[in-house]
XYZ file of C-alpha atoms in Angstrom:
588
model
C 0.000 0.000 0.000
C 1.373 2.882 -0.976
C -1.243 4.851 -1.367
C -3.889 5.907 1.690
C -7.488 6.814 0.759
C -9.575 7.864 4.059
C -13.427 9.181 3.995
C -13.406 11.995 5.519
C -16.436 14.420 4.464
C -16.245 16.544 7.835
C -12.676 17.324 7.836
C -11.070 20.503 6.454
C -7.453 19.341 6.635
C -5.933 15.730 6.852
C -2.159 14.733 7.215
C -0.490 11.380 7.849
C 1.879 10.857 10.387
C 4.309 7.884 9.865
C 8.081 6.827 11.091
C 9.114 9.310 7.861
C 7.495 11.968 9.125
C 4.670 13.932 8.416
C 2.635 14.265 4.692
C -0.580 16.576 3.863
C -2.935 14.685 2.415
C -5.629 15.962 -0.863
C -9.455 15.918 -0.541
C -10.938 14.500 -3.618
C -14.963 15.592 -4.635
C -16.407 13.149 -2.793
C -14.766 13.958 0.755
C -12.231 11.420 0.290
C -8.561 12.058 1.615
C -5.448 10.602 -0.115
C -1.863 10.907 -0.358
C 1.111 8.969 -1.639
C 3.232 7.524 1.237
C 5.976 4.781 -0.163
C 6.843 4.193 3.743
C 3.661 2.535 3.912
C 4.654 -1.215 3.287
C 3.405 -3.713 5.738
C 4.133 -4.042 8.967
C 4.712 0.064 8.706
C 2.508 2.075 11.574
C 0.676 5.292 11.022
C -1.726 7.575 12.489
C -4.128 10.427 11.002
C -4.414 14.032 12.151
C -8.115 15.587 11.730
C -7.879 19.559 11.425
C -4.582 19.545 13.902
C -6.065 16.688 16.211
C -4.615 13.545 16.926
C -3.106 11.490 16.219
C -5.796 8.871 15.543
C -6.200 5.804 13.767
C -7.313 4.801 10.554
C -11.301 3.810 10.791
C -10.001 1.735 8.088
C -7.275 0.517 10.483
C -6.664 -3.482 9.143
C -4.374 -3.752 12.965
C -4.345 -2.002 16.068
C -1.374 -3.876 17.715
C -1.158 -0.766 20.517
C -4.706 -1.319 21.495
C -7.786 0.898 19.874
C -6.010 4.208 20.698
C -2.828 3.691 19.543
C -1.318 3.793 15.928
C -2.440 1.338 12.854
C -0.200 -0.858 11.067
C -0.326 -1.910 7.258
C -1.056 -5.438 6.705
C -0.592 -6.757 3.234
C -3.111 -9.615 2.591
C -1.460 -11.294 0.349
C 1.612 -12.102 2.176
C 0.002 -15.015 3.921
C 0.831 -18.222 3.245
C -2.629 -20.142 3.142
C -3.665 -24.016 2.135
C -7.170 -24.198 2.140
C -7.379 -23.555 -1.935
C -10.702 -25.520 -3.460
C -12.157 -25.405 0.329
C -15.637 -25.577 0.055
C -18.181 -24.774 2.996
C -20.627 -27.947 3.945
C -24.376 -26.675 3.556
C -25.835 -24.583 5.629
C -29.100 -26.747 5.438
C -26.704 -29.779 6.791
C -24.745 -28.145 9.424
C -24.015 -28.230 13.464
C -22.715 -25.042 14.631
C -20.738 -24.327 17.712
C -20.216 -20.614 18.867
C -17.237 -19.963 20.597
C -15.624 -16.692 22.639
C -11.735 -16.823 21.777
C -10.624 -15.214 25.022
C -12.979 -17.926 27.389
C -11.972 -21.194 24.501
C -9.037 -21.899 26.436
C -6.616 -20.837 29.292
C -4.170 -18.914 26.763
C -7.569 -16.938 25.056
C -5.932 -16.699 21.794
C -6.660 -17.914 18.112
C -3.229 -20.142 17.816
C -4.451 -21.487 21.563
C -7.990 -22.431 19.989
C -6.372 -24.336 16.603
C -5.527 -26.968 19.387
C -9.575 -27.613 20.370
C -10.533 -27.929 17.181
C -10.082 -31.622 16.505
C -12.501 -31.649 19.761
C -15.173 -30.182 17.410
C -14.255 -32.104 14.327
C -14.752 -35.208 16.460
C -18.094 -33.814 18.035
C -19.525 -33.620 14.472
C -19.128 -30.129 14.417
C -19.195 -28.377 10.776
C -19.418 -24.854 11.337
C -17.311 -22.875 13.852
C -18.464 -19.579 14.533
C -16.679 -16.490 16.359
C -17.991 -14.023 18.616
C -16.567 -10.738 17.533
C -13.142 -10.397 17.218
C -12.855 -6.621 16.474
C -10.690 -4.803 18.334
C -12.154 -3.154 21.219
C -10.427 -1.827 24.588
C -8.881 -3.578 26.939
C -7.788 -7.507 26.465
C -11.123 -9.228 27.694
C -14.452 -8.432 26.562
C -17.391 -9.921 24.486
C -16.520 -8.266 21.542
C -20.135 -6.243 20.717
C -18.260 -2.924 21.917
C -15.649 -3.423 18.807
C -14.385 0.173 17.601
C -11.942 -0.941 14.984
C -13.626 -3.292 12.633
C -11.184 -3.806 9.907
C -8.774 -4.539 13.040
C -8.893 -8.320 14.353
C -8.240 -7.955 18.182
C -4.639 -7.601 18.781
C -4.227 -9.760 22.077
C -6.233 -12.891 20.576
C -2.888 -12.715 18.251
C -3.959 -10.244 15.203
C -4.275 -10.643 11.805
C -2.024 -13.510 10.887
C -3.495 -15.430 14.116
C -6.879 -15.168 12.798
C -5.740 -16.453 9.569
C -3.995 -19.335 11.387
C -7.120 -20.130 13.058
C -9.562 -20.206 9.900
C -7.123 -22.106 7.368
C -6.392 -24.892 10.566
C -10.470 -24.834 10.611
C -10.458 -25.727 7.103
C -7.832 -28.215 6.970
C -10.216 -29.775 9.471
C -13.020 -29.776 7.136
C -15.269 -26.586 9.605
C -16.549 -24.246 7.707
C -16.019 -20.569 10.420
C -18.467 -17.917 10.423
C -18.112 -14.788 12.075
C -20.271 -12.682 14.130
C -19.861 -9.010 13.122
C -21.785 -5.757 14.855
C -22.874 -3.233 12.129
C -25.933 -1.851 14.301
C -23.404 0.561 16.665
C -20.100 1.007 18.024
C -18.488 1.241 21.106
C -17.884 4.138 22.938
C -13.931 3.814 24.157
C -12.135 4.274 21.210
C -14.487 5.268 18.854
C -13.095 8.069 16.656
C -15.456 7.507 13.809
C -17.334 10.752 13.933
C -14.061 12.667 13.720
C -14.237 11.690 10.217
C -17.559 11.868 8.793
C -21.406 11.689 9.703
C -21.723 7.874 11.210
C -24.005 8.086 13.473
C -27.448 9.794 13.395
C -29.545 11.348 16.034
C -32.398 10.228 14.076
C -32.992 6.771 15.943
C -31.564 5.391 19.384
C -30.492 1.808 20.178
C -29.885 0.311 23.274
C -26.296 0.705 22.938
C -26.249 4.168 21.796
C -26.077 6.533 18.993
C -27.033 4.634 15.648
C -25.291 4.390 13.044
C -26.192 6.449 10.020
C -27.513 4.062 7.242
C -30.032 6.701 5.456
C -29.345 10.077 5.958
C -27.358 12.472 4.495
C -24.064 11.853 3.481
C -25.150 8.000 4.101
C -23.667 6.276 1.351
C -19.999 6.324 2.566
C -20.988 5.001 5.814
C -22.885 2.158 4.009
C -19.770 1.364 1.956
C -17.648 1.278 5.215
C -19.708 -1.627 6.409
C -20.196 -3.180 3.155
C -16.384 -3.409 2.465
C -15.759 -4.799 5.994
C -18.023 -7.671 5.110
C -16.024 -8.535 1.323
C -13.253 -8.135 3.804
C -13.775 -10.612 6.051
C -14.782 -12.959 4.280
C -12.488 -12.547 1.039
C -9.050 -11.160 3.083
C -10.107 -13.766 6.066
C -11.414 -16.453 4.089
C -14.634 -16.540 6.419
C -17.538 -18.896 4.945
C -20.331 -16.542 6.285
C -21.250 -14.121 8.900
C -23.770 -13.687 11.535
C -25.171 -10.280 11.429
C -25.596 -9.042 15.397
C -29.404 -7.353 16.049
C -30.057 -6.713 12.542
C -33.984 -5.122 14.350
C -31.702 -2.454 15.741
C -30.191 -1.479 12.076
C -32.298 1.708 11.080
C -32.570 1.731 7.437
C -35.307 3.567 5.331
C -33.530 3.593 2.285
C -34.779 1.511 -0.729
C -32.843 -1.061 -1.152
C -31.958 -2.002 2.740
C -28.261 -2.454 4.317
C -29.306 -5.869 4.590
C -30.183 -6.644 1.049
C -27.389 -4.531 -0.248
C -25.251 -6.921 1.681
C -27.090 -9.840 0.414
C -25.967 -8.633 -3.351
C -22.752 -8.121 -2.845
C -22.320 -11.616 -1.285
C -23.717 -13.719 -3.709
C -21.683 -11.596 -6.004
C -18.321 -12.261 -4.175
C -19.431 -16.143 -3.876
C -19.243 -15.935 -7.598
C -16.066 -14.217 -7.914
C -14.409 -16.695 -5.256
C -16.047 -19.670 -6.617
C -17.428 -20.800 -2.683
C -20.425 -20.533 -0.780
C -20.422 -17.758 2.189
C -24.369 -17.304 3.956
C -25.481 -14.748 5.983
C -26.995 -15.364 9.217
C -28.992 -12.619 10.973
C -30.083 -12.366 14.630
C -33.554 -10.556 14.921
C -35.702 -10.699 17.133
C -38.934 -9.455 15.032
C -39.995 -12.332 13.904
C -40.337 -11.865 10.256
C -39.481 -13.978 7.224
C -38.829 -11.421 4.992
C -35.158 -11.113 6.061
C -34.380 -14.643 4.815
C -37.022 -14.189 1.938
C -35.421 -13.489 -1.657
C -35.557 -9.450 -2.761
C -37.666 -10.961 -5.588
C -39.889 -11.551 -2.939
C -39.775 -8.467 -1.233
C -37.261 -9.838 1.087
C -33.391 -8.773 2.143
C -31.871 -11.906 0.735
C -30.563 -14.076 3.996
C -30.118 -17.368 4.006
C -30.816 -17.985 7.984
C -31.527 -16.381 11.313
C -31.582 -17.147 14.892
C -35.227 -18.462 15.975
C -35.271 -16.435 19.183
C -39.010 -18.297 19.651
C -36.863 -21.826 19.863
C -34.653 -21.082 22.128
C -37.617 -18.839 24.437
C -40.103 -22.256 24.306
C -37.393 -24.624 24.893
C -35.994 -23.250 27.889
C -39.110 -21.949 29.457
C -40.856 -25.296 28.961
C -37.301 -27.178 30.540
C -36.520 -24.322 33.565
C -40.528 -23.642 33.897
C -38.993 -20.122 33.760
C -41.823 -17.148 32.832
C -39.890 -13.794 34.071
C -39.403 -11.418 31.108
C -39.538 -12.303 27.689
C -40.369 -16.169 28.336
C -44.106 -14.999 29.746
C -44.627 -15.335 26.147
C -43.734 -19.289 26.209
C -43.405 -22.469 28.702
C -46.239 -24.605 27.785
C -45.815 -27.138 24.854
C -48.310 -25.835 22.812
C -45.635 -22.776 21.759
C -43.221 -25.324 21.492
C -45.135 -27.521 19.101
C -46.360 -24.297 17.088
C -42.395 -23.422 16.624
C -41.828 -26.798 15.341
C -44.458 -27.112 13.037
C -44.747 -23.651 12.231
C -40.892 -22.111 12.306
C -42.464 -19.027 15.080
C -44.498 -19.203 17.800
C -45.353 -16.124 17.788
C -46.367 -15.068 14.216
C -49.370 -12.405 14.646
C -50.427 -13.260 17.949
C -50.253 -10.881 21.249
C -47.348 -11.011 23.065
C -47.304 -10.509 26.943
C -44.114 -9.632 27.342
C -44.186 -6.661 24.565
C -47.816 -5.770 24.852
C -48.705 -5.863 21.348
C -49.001 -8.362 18.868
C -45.839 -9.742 17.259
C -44.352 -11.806 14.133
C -45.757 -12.729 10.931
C -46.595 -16.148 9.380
C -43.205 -17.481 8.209
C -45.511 -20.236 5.768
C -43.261 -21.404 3.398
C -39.609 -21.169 4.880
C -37.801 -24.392 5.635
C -36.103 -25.410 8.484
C -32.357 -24.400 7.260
C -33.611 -20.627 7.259
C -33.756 -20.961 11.119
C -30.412 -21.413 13.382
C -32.153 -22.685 17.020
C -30.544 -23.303 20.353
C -30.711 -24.242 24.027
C -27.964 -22.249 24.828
C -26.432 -19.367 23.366
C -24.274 -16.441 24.743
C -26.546 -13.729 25.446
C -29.072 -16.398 27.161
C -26.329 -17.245 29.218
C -24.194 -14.002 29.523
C -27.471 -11.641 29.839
C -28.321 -13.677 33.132
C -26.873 -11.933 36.125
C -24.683 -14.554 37.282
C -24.472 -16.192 33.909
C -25.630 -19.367 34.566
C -25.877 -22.401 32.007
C -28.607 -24.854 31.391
C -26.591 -26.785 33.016
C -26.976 -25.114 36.321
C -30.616 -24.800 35.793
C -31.143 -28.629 34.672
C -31.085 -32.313 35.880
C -28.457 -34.293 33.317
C -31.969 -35.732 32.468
C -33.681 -32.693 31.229
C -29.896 -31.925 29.652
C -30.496 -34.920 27.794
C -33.969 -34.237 26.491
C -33.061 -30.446 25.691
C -30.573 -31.494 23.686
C -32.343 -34.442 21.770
C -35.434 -31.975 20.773
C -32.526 -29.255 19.415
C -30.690 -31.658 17.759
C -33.758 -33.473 15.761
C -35.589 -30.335 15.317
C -35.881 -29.069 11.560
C -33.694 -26.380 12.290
C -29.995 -25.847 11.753
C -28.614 -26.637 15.654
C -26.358 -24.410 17.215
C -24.320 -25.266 20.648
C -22.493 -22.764 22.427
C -19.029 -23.246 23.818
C -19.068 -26.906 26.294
C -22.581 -27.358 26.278
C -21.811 -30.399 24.690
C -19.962 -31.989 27.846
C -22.123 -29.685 30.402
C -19.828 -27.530 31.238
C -20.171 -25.935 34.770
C -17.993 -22.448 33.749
C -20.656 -19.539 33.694
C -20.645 -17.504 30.854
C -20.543 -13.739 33.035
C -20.939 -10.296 31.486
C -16.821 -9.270 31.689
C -15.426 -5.817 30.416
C -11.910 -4.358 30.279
C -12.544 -1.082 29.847
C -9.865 1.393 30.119
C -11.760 4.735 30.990
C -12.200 4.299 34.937
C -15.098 6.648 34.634
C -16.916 4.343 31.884
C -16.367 0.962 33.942
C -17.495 2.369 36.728
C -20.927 3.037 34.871
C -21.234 -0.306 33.447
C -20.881 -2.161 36.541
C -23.416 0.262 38.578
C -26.024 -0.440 35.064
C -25.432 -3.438 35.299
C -26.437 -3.726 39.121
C -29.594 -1.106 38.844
C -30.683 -3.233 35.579
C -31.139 -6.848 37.311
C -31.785 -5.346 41.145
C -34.789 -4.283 39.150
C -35.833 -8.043 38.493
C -35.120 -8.718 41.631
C -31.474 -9.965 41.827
C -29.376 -9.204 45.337
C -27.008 -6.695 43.804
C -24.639 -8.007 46.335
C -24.626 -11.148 44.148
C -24.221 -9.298 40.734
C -20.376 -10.273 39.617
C -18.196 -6.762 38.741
C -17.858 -7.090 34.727
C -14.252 -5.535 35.250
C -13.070 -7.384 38.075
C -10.979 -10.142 36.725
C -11.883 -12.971 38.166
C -15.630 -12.629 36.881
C -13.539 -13.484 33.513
C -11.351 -16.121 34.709
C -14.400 -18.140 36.140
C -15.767 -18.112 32.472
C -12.612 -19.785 30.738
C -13.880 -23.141 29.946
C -12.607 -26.284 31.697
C -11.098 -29.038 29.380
C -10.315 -31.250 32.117
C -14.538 -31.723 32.992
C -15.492 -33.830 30.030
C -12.793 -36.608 30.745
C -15.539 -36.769 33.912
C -18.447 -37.976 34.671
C -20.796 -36.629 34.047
C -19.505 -34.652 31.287
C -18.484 -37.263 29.603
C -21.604 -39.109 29.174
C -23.226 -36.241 28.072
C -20.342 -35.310 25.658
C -20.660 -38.923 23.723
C -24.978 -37.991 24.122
C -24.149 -35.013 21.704
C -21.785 -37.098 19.494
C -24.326 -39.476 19.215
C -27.215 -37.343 18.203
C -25.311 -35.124 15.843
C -24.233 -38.851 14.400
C -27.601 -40.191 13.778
C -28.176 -36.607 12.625
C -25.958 -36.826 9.485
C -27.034 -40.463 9.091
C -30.744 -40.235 9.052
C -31.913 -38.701 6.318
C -35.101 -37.269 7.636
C -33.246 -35.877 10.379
C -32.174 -33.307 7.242
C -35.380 -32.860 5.914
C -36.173 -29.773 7.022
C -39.708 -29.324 5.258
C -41.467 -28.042 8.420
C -44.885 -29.558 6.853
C -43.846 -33.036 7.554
C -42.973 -32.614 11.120
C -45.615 -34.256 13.015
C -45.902 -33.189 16.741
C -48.194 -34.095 19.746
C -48.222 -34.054 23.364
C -50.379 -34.704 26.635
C -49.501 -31.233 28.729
C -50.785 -32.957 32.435
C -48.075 -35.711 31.389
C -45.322 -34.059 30.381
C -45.014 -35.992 27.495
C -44.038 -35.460 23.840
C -43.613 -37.355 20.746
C -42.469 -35.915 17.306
C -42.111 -37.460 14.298
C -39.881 -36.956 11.457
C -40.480 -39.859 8.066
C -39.429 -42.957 10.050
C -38.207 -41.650 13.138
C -39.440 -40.492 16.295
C -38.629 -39.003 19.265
C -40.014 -39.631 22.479
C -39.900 -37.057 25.890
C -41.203 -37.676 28.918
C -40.564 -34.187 30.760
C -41.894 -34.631 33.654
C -40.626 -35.604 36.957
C -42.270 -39.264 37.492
C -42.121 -42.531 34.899
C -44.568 -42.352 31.904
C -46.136 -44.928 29.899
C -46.637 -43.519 26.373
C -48.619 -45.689 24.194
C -47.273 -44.883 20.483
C -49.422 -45.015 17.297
C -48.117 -47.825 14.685
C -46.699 -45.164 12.697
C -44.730 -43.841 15.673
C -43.235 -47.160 16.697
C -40.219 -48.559 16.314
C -36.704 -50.045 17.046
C -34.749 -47.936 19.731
C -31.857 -45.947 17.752
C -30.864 -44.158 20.705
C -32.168 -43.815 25.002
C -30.656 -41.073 27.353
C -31.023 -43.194 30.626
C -31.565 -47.682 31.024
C -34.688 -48.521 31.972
C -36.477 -47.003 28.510
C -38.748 -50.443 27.150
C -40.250 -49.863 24.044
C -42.900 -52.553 22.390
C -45.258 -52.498 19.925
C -47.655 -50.502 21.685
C -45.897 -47.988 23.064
C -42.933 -46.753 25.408
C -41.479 -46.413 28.698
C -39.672 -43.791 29.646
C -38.007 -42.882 33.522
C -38.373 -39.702 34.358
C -36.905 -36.939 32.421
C -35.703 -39.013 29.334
C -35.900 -39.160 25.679
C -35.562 -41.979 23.291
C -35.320 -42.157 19.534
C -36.991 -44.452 17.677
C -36.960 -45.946 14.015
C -39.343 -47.679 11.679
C -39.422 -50.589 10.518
C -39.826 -52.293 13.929
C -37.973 -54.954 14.052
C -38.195 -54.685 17.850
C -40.824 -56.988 19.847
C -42.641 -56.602 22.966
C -39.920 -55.835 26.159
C -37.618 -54.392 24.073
C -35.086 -52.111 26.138
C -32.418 -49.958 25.433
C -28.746 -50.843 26.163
């Protein structure tokens, strides 16, 4: 690079500062700033000076290895030395997705650390990795969502090249790595953006802050800024997709949405690369036209988190109704997700106070990603608690059967496969004593206000309340991790090998269920699955079309016969037709 091009509409003078000195730059028409700069090879640092401020770095920065205040550094792309040429993703509509945070993955919290877990996945049945944010953002421990330099990838999870390591070891492994990317605000320590040019927008709020400016005036720069961030990650990066962070909370009036503009230029770039990438969103506004085709009147998706899933599944399993899950926790909204892809799609919701959602008729299963656990419905809990501290291994067992042989595309998060006992805690870094002191007291003032002790409310910057997050590797050589690790293999196993376990036409999903019982059976073509949810034994008598020989039972003591089932308390079998099994049958 030796040329630097910066947007920069607001500013009436620019100059670079490098190790050479210092060079004026020229404002082109369209309020873009450039100058010539040989010194500028990679590895070479730099910093920007707005009308006689700064020095600040480049919102383009591609590495902040000083932290998000300090000087960028060039990083030439094509120096890296990858193997992963012909790599092609697995489907979408056939995948098993773990989310992982790099910094909590393992003790070291770095992307060269994580390259050694990965033939844990692999194993697992894994075939889609996917990354919290890995933006830089202040501090060296964080979630990610407060990322301020997002061409930069976070400088103590080991940069650019370590990121690089990590997705071409994923591929050698045959996963497929997604990335989860925040385009709906910024965060506040570091962020110089509006130094340079109109961002943000006081038209609209978020819950995070200002938003970002997608259709005002001067909007099309900021538009590009996020749409070349996306070619870059996954054309520089080599990412096979990206999950889009509260896509509700990006404010867009313009014609042709963010979203769908997005959707263009990926299916374009998939062209020009010659591999498939998807786009995953998270919304929580339960509406099909994000994954609908523009053709359709839709943005052009190809998935997004069902938020209704993961709401019925765990209100049903924790009997949980605070909140949002006063919306859920009978069967009924579980059965209507199944069968239906939302639960609620028109009706009233409690919890909002207005009716919510629209029919998603017509979708099939891959459009939806659907989870008992993910990291904000463990991190968003005051003390970050797991399933697995809200669950017996039964009900473990059973919530991950019905997420594993739903319709959906499954998605674990980070050792729920093995039951991991680590919480997953709201932690922060933040370097502005002033700012970290108001996030912990929010944070206290938001769940007193549900009723939490504050007392018990863990200090995001303290860190410890990070260290207790870093997962445990030595639990699932255990019991009873490890039974419940070889549970998951086993499920995501008969997964790939049954092929209506794939067939995610939502049409042919057959659910019913006796709500005094606790009792649930689903089938899917020849195979069914079988929950008894509630705390005593339950005899389930099973139509001939639901019967079958046992493929798979979470606890002994499950006998299955031609009439019907069995099943302990809290347990879950899976069952295939043709019977060949007779009367007494039990599982091993």
């Amino acid at each position: 690079m030796t040329q630097l091009r910066v947007w920069a509409p607001r500013a009436g003078r620019m100059s670079l500062e490098t190790a050479a000195g210092w060079r004026p730059m020229i404002r082109d028409g369209d309020g873009t700033w450039r100058v010539q700069a040989p010194e500028l090879v990679h590895g070479a640092d730099y910093a920007l000076w707005v009308d006689g401020e700064g020095p600040f770095p480049d919102p383009r920065s591609p590495w902040q290895p000083r932290g998000v205040h300090g000087p960028s550094r060039v990083v030439d792309h094509g120096r890296f030395p990858w193997s992963d040429a012909g790599w092609r993703a697995p489907p979408l509509a056939a995948a098993v997705i773990q989310e992982i945070h790099v910094g909590t993955f393992t003790p070291e919290g770095t992307f060269d650390a994580a390259i050694g877990r990965l033939d844990h996945l692999r194993d697992l049945g894994i075939t889609h990795v996917e990354l919290m944010p890995v933006a830089a953002f202040p501090g060296t421990r964080g979630w990610g969502y407060d990322g301020v330099a997002l061409f930069a990838p976070h400088a103590p999870y080991g940069g650019p090249d370590g990121l690089k390591r990590l997705v071409d070891a994923c591929h050698r492994r045959g996963l497929a790595v997604l990335l989860d990317v925040v385009y709906n605000h910024l965060g506040p320590d570091g962020n110089h953006l509006a130094r340079f040019g109109p961002y943000f927008t006081d038209a609209y709020r978020t819950p995070w802050g200002d938003a970002v400016n997608l259709d005002g005036p001067d909007s099309p720069g900021v538009r590009r800024f996020f749409l070349d961030n996306a070619r870059m990650w996954l054309q520089d990066y080599h990412f096979d997709g990206l999950r889009l962070d509260a896509v509700h909370a990006l404010m867009d009036r313009s014609a042709v949405h963010l979203l769908e503009a997005l959707s263009r230029q990926t299916r374009h770039l998939e062209a020009r690369l010659g591999r498939p990438l998807v786009l995953i969103a998270e919304s929580d506004l339960n509406d099909p036209r994000i994954v609908r085709p523009p053709e359709l009147g839709g943005l052009g998706l190809d998935a997004q988190w069902n938020e209704d899933f993961h709401h019925a599944l765990h209100a049903l399993l924790t009997g949980e109704r605070q909140g949002y899950y006063a919306d859920y926790g009978n069967m009924e909204a579980l059965a209507r997700v199944f069968t239906a892809g939302f639960c609620l799609e028109g009706q009233y919701s409690h919890y909002r106070r207005r009716d919510h959602g629209r029919s998603a008729a017509g979708l099939a299963g891959r459009t939806f990603v659907a989870c008992l656990q993910n990291h904000d419905q463990v991190g968003n809990r005051a003390e970050g608690e797991r399933s697995t501290h809200l669950l017996s291994e039964g009900l473990l067992r059973v919530g991950a059967a019905l997420v594993l042989t739903a319709p959906f595309v499954p998605l674990l998060f980070q050792g729920e496969e093995w039951g991991a006992r680590t919480p997953f805690i709201y932690f922060t870094d933040h370097q502005d004593p002033a700012l970290a002191r108001a996030v912990g007291e929010g944070r206290r003032r938001e769940f007193a206000a549900f009723g939490w002790d504050a007392a018990r409310i863990p200090d995001p910057q303290d860190p410890d309340t990070f260290r207790r997050c870093v997962l445990d590797w030595n639990e699932p050589e255990r019991p009873p991790h490890a039974g419940l690790l070889a549970w998951h293999r086993d499920l995501i196993a008969l997964r790939r090998r049954l092929p209506d376990l794939t067939d995610d036409r939502l049409e042919r999903v057959r659910v019913r269920f006796d709500t005094a019982a606790r009792t649930w059976v689903m089938t899917r073509g020849a195979v069914t699955v079988a929950c008894n949810l509630g705390p005593v034994a339950a005899d389930l008598p099973l139509s001939p079309q639901e019967t079958g020989r046992p493929l798979l039972c979470s606890t002994p003591g499950i006998r299955t016969g031609a009439a019907g089932v069995h099943l302990p308390a809290a347990s879950v079998v899976l069952l295939e037709r043709p019977s060949r099994a007779g009367e007494g049958d039990e599982c091993a």
